[in-house]
Tab-separated table of C-alpha atoms in Angstrom:
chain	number	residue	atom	x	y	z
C	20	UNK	CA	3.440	-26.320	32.859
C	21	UNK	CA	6.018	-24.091	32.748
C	22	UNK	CA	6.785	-22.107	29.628
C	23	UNK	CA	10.148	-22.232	28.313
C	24	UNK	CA	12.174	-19.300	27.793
C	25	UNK	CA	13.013	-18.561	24.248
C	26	UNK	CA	16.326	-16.988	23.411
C	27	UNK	CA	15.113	-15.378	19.687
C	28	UNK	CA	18.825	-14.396	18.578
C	29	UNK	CA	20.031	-17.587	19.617
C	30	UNK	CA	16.662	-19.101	17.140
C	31	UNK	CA	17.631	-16.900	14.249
C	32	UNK	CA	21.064	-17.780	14.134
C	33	UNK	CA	20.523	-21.298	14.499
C	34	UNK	CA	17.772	-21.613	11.243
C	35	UNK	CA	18.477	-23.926	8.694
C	36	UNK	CA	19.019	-21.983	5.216
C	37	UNK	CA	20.549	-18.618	4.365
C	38	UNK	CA	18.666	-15.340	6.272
C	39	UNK	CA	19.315	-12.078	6.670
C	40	UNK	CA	17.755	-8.893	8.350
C	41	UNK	CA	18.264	-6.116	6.746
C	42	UNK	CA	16.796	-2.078	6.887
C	43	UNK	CA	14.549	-0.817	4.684
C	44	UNK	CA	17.676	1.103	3.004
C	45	UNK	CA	18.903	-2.370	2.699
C	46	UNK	CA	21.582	-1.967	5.409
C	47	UNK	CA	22.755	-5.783	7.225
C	48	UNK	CA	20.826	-5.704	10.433
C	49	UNK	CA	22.029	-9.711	11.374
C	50	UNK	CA	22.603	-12.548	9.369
C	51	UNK	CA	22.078	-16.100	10.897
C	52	UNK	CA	25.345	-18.685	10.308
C	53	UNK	CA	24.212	-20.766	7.650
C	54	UNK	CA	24.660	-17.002	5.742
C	55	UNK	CA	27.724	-16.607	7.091
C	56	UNK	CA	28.880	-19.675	6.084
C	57	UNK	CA	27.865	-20.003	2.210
C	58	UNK	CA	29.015	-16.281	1.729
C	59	UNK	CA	32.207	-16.783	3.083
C	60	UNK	CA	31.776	-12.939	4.617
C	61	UNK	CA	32.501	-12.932	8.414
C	62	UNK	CA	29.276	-11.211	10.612
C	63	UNK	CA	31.245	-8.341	11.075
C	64	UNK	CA	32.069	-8.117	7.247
C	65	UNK	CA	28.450	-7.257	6.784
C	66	UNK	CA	26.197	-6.244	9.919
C	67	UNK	CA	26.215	-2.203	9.254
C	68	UNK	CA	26.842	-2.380	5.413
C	69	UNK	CA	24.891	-1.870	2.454
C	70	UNK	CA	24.043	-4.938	0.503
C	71	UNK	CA	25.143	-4.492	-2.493
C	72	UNK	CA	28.617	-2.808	-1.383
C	73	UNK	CA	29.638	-6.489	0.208
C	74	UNK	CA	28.045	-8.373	-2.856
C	75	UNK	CA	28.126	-6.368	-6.288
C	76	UNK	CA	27.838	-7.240	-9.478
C	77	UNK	CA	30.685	-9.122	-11.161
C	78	UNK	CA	32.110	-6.193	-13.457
C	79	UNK	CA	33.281	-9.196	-15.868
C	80	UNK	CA	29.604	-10.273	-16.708
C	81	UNK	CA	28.330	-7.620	-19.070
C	82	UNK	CA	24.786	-9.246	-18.825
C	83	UNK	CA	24.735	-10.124	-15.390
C	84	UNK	CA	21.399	-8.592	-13.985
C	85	UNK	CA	21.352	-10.385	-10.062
C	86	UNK	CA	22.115	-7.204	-8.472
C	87	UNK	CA	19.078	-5.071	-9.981
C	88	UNK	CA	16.755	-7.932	-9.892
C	89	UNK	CA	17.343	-8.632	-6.217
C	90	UNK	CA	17.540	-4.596	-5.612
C	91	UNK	CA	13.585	-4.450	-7.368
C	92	UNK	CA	12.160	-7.346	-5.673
C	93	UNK	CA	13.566	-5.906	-1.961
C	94	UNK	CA	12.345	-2.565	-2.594
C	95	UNK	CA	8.707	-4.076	-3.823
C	96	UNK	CA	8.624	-5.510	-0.594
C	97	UNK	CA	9.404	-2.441	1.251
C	98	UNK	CA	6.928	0.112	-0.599
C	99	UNK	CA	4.234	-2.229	-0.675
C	100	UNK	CA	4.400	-4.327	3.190
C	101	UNK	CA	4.054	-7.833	0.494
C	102	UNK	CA	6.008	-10.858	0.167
C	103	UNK	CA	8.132	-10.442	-3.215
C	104	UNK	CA	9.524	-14.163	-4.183
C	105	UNK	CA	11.784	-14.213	-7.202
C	106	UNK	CA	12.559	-16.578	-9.594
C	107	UNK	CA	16.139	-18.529	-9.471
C	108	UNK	CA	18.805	-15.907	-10.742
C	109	UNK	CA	22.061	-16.256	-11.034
C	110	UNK	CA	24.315	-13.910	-8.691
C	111	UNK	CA	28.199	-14.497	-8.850
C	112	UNK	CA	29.905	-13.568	-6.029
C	113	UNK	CA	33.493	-12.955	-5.320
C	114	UNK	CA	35.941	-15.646	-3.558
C	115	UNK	CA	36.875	-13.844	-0.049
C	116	UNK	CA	40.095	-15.747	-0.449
C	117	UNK	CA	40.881	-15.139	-4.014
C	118	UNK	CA	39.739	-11.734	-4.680
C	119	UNK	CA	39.026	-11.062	-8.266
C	120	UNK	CA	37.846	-14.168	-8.600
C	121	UNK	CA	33.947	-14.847	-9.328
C	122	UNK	CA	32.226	-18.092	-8.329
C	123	UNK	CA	29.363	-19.069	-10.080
C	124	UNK	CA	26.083	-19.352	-8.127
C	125	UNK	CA	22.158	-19.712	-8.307
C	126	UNK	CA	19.829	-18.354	-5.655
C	127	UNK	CA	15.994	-18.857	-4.928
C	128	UNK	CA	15.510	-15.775	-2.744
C	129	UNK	CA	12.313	-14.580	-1.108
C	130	UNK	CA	12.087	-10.965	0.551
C	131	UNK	CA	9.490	-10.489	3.097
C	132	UNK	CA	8.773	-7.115	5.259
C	133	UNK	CA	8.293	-6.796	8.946
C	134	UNK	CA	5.558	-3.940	10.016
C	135	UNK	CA	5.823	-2.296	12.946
C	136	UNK	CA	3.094	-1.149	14.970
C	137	UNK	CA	2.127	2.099	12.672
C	138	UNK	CA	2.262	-0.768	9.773
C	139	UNK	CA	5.579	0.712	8.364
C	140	UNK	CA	7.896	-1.729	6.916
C	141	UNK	CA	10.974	-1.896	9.856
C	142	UNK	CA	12.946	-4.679	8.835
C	143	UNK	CA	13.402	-6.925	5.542
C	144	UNK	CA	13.597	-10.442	6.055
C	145	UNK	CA	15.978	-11.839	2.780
C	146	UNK	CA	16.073	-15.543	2.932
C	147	UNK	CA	17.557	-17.603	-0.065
C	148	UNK	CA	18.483	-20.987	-0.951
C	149	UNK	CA	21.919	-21.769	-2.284
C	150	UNK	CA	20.552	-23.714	-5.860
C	151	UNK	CA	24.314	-23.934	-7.426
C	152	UNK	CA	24.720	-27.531	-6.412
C	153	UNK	CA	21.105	-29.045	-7.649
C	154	UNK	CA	21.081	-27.186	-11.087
C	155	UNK	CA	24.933	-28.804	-11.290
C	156	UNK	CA	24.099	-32.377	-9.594
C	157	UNK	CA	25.123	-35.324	-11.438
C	158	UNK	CA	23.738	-38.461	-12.392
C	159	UNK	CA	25.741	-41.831	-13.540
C	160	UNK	CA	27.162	-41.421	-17.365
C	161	UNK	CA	26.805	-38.532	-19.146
C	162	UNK	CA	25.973	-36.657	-15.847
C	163	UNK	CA	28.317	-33.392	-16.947
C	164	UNK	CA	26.363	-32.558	-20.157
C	165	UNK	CA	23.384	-33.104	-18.964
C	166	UNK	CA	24.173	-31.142	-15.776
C	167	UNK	CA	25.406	-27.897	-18.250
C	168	UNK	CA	21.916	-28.190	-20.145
C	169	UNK	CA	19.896	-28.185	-17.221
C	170	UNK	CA	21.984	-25.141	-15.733
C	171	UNK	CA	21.395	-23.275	-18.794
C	172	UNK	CA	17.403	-24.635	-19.235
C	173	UNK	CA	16.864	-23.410	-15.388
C	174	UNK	CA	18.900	-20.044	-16.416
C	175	UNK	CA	17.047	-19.879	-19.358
C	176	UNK	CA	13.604	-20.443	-17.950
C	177	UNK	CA	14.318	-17.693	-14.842
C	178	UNK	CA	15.385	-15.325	-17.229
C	179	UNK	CA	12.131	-15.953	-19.455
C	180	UNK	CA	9.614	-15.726	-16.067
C	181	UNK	CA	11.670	-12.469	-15.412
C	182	UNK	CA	11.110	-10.786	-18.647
C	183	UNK	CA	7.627	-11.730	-18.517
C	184	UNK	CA	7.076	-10.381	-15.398
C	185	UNK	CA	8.947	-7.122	-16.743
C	186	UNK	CA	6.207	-6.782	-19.101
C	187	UNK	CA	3.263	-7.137	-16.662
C	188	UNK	CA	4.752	-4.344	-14.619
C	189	UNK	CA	5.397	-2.414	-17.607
C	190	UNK	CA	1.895	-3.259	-18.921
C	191	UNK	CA	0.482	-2.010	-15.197
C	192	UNK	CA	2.308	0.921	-15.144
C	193	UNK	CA	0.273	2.233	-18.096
C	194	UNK	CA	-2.787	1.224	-16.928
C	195	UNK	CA	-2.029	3.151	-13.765
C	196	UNK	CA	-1.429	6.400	-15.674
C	197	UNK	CA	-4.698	6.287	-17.747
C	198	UNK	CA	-6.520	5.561	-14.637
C	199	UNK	CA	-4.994	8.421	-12.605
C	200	UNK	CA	-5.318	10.592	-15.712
C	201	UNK	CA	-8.558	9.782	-15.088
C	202	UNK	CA	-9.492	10.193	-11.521
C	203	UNK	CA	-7.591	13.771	-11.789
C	204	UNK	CA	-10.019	15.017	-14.713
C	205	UNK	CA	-12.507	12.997	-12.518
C	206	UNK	CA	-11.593	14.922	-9.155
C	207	UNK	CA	-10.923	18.454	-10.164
C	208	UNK	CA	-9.969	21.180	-7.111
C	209	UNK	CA	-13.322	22.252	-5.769
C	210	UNK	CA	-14.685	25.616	-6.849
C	211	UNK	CA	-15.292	29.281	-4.749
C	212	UNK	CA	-17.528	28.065	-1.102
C	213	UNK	CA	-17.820	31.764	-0.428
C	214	UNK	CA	-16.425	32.663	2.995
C	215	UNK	CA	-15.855	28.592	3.835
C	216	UNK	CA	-12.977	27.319	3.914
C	217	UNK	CA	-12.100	23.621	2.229
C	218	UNK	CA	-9.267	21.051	1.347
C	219	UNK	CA	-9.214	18.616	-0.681
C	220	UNK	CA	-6.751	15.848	-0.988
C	221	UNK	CA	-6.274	12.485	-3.145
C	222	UNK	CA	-3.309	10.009	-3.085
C	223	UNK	CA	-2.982	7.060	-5.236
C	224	UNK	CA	-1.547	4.026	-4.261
C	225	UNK	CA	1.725	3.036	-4.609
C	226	UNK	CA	2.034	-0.473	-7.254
C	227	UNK	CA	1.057	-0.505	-10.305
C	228	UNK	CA	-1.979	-2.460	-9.450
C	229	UNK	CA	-3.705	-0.918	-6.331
C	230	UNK	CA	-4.876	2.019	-8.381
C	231	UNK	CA	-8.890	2.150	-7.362
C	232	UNK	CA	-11.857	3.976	-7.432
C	233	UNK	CA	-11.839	6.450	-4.323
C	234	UNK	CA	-13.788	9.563	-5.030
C	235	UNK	CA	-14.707	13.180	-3.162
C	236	UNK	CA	-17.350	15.589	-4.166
C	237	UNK	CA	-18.910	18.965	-3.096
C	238	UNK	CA	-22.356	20.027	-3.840
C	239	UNK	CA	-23.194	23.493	-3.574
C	240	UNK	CA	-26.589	24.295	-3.034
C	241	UNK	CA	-29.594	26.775	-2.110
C	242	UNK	CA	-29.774	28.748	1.210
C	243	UNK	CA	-26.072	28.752	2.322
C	244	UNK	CA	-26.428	24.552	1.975
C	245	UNK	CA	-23.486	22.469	1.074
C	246	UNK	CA	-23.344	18.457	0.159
C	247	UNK	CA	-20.164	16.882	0.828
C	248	UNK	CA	-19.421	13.230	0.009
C	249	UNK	CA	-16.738	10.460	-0.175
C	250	UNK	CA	-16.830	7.018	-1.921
C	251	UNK	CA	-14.475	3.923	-2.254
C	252	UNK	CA	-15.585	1.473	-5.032
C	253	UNK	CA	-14.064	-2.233	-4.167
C	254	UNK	CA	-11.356	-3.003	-7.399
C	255	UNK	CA	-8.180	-1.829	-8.894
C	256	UNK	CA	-6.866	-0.502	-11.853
C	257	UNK	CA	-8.633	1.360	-14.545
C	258	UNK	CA	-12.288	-0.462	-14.495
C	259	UNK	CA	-12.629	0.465	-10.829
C	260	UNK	CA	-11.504	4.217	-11.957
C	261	UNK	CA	-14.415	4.050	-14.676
C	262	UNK	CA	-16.951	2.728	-12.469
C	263	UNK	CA	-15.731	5.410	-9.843
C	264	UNK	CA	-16.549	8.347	-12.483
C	265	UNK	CA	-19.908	6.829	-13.212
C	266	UNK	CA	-21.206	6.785	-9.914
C	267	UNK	CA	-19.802	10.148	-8.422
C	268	UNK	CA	-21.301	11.736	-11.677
C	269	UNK	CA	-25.059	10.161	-10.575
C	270	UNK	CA	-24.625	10.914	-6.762
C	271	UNK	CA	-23.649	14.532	-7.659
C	272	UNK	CA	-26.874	14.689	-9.903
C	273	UNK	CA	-29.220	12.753	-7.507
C	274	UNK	CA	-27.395	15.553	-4.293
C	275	UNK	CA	-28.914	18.430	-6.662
C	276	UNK	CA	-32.957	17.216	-6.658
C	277	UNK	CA	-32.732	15.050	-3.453
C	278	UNK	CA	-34.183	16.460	-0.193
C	279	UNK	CA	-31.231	14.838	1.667
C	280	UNK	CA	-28.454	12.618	2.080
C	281	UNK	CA	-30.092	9.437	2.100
C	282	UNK	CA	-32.594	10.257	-0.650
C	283	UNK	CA	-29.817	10.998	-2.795
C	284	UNK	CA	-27.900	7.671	-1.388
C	285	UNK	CA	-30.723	5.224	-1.971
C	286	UNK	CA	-31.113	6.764	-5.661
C	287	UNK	CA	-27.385	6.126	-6.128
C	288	UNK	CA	-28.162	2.530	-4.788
C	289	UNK	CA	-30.487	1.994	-7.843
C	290	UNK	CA	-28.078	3.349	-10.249
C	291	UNK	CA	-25.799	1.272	-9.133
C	292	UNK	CA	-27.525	-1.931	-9.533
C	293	UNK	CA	-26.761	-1.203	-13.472
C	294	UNK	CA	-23.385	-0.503	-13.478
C	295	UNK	CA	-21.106	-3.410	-13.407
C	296	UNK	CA	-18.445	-3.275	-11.319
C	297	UNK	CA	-20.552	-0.793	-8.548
C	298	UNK	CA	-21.603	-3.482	-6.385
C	299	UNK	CA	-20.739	-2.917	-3.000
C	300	UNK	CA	-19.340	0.123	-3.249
C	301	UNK	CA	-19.649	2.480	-0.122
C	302	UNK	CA	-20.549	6.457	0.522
C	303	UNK	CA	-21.099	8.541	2.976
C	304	UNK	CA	-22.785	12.068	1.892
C	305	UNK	CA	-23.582	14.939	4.290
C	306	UNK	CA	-25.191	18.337	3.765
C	307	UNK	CA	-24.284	21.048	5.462
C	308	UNK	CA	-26.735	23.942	6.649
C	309	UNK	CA	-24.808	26.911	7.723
C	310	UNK	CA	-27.888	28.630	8.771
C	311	UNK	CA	-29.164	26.733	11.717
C	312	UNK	CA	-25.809	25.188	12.215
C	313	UNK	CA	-26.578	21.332	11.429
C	314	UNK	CA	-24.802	18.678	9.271
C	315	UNK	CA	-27.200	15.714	8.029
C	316	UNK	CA	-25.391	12.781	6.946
C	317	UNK	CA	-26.057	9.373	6.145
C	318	UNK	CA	-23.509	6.397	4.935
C	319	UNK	CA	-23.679	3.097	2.760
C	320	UNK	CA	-21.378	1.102	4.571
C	321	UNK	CA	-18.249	3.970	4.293
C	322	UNK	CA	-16.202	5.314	7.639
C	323	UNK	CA	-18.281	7.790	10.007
C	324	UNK	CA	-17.296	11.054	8.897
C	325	UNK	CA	-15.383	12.889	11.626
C	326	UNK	CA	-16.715	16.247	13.435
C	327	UNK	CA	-13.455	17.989	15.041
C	328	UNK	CA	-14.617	20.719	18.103
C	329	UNK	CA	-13.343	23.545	18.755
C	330	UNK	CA	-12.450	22.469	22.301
C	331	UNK	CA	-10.389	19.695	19.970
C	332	UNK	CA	-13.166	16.920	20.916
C	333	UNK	CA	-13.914	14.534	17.801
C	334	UNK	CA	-17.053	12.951	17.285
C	335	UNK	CA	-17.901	10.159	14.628
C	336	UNK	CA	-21.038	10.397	12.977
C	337	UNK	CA	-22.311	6.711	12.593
C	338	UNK	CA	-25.754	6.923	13.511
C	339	UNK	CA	-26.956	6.468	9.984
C	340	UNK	CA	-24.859	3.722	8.571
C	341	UNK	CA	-26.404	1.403	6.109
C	342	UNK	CA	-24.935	-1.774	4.276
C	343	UNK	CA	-23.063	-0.597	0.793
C	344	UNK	CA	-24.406	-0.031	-2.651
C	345	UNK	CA	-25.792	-3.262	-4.274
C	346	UNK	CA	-25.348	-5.834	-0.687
C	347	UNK	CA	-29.636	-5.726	-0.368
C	348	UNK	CA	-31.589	-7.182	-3.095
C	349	UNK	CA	-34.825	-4.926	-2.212
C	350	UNK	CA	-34.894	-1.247	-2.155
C	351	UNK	CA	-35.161	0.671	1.073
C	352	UNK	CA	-34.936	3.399	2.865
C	353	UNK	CA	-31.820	4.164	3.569
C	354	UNK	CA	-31.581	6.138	7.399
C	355	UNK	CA	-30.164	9.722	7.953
C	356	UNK	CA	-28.994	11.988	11.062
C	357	UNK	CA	-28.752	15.015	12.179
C	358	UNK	CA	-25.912	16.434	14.262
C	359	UNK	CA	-25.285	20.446	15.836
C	360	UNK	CA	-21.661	22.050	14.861
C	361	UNK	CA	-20.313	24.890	16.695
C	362	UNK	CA	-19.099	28.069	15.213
C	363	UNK	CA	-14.971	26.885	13.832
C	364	UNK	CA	-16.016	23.267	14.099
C	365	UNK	CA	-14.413	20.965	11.376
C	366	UNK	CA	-16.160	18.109	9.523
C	367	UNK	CA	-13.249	15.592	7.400
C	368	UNK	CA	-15.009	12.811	5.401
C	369	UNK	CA	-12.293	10.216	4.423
C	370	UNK	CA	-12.166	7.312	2.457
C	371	UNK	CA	-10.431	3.591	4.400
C	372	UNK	CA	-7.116	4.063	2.729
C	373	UNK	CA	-6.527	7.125	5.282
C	374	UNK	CA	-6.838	4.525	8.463
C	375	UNK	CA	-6.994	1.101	8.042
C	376	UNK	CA	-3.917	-1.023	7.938
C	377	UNK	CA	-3.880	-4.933	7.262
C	378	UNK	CA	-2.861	-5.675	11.188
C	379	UNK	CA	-4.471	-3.229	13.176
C	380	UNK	CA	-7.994	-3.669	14.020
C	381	UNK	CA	-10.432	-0.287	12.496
C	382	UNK	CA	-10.741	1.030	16.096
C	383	UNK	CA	-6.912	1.298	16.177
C	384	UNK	CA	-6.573	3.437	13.157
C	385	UNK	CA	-10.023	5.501	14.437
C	386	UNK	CA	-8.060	6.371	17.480
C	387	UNK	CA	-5.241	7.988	15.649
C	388	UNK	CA	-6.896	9.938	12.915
C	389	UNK	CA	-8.660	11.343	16.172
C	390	UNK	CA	-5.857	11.953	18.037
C	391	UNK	CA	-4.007	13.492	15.224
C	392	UNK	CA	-7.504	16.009	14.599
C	393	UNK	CA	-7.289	16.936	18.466
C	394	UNK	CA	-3.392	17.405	18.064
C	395	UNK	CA	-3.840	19.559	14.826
C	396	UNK	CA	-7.882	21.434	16.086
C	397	UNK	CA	-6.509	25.017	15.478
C	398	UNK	CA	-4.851	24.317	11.766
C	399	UNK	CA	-6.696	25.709	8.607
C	400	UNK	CA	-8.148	22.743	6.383
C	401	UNK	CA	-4.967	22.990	4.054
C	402	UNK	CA	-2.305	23.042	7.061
C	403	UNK	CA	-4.441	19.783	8.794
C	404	UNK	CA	-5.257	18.176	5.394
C	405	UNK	CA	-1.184	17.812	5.007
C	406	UNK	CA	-1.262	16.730	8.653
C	407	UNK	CA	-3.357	14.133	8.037
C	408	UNK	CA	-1.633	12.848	5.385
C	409	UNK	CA	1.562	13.333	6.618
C	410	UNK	CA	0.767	11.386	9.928
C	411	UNK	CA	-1.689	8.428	8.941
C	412	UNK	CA	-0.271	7.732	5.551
C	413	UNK	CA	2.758	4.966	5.923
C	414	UNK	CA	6.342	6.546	5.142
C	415	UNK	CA	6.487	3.880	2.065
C	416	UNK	CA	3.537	5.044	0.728
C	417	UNK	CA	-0.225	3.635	1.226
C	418	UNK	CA	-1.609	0.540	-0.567
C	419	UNK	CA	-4.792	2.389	-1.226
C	420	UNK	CA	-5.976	5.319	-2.428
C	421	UNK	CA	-6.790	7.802	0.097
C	422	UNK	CA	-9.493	10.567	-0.814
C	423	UNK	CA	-10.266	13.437	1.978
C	424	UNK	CA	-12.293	16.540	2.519
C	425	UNK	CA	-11.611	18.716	5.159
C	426	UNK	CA	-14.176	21.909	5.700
C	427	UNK	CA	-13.884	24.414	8.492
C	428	UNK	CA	-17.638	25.029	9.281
């Protein structure tokens, strides 16, 4: 059977309901008619503008708030890639035929983003429902008054939902700077490598709530030897920050006494079966032997560390990749590796915030952190640590942390 060829512009316009595309500056992209027709604003009266120059606030409502409520909940949307659905607000708007005249109106909007391919937010779709006519409906005697109390119970109530959710953000927001207070005393600049050259980056999340437990850590030790490791403990907020602390403390201790990576892994493992919070956490630890030019490396569950050539070729290292921390009831041994480096090779160790995006498969985001190592081969660990970032990291800011090492070997 044949398919039928849809006309998507000719869709959009015809959906039932107010919608609107709009740019992540909150420029009109294209509204469909039904928008056109409840705002009274011709297309051309808003495709190209900015929002909130065609609808502003009414300047003779000294608590009106609709404009900086729907302002917050679009740019939520945008820095975080999420859904943002708001509670009915009022939002007066002028009569285009009687300017300087306000009409009263309620809305039930909902903002939603559209990713593109490198999951940045492209478009914002801003639908709403036009509530002014049920919170006013009628019913038999009496149907006026009892049409102004439920407008003002419904106004009431939205307002009340809106504060409250005011105070959860505001409530968040301090738990996000303890826990980054934290993590930074946590994940202090790494010390004097001798002649080796390191950088060392971490990025919080953006949101109030997708502060987590990423971690980075380097080990000197004996005979020109350097550990190097990366963690990710699953949570948010300020418990997954503590429980982050706890177990980069013990896999720093166990890296000292262990004879390798996976010794000091699978005594991290056991720690971690008595901290709450720590299951399923993953790691990946290498040590480094300058000497006889070998990295040995082994990983619970975490991201194959990368190994950038010379030549700009990138190899992952995930041929010792074990489940996470706590995911095995029974101890056992966890397995290691052992790769050569040549002379200017360059090992990064990353943590998932760095690649993965929520509609991408991992290969996808594998492929361009190794593309953008090949691109960047002859930069010095600070100059590609920035590239890194700069490149991988959505321009609205990542919705988890990112930790990563870079070391020129």
């Amino acid at each position: 059977m044949r398919q039928p060829q849809i006309d998507h512009a000719a869709v959009f316009r015809a959906l039932p309901g107010m919608v609107a595309l709009l740019t992540p500056e909150l420029v009109y992209v294209d509204v469909n008619d039904d928008f056109v027709r409840l705002t009274g604003r011709a297309r051309d009266q808003l495709v190209g503008r900015y929002i909130f120059d065609v609808f502003p606030e009414n300047p003779n409502d000294s608590a009106a708030a609709g404009m900086r409520e729907t302002r917050e909940s679009m740019l939520r949307a945008v820095s975080t890639g999420e859904r943002d659905t708001m509670a009915v607000l009022r939002y007066d708007i002028e009569d285009p035929q009687r300017p300087g005249r306000w009409k009263q109106h309620f809305w039930s909007p909902v903002n939603a983003p559209v990713l593109g391919a490198d999951g940045k937010v492209t478009l914002l779709v801003h639908r709403v429902e036009e509530v002014t006519e049920l919170i006013r409906a009628r019913g038999g005697p009496g149907g006026d008054s009892r049409a102004r109390v439920l407008e003002a119970e419904l106004y009431t109530r939205a307002r009340e939902l809106q504060e409250v959710n005011e105070r959860l953000r505001a409530a968040h927001a301090r738990e996000r700077e303890v826990a980054l207070a934290l993590q930074e005393a946590l994940l202090p600049a790494p010390g004097p490598l001798g002649h080796h050259r390191t950088a060392v980056r971490y990025r919080p999340a953006v949101g109030a709530l997708n502060v987590c437990g990423d971690w980075y850590d380097l080990v000197d030790l004996p005979d020109d030897c350097l550990a190097v490791a990366v963690g990710d403990v699953v949570g948010h907020g300020l418990a997954a920050a503590c429980v982050m602390g706890q177990l980069r403390s013990a896999l720093s201790a166990a890296t000292r006494v262990a004879d390798g990576p996976a010794r000091a892994l699978e005594a991290l493992g056991l720690y971690a079966r008595s901290v709450d919070g720590a299951e399923s956490t993953t790691a990946a630890t290498a040590f480094i032997d300058w000497s006889d030019h070998t990295i040995t490396y082994s990983s619970a569950g975490h991201l194959p560390p990368a190994l950038l050539g010379p030549d700009g070729t990138v190899t992952f290292l995930d041929r010792a990749t074990d489940p996470p921390l706590g995911a095995s009831l029974e101890h056992t041994m966890r397995p290691e590796a052992t790769v050569s480096f040549a002379e200017g090779a360059t090992l990064v160790l990353y943590t998932d915030g760095l690649i993965e995006r929520r509609t991408e498969d991992i290969d996808t985001g594998l492929a361009r952190l190794a593309a953008t190592l090949a691109a960047h081969r002859e930069a010095d660990p600070e100059t590609l640590a920035d590239a890194l970032l700069s490149r991988l990291l959505p321009a609205t800011g990542n919705t988890d942390d990112t930790a990563l090492v870079v070391i020129r070997l």
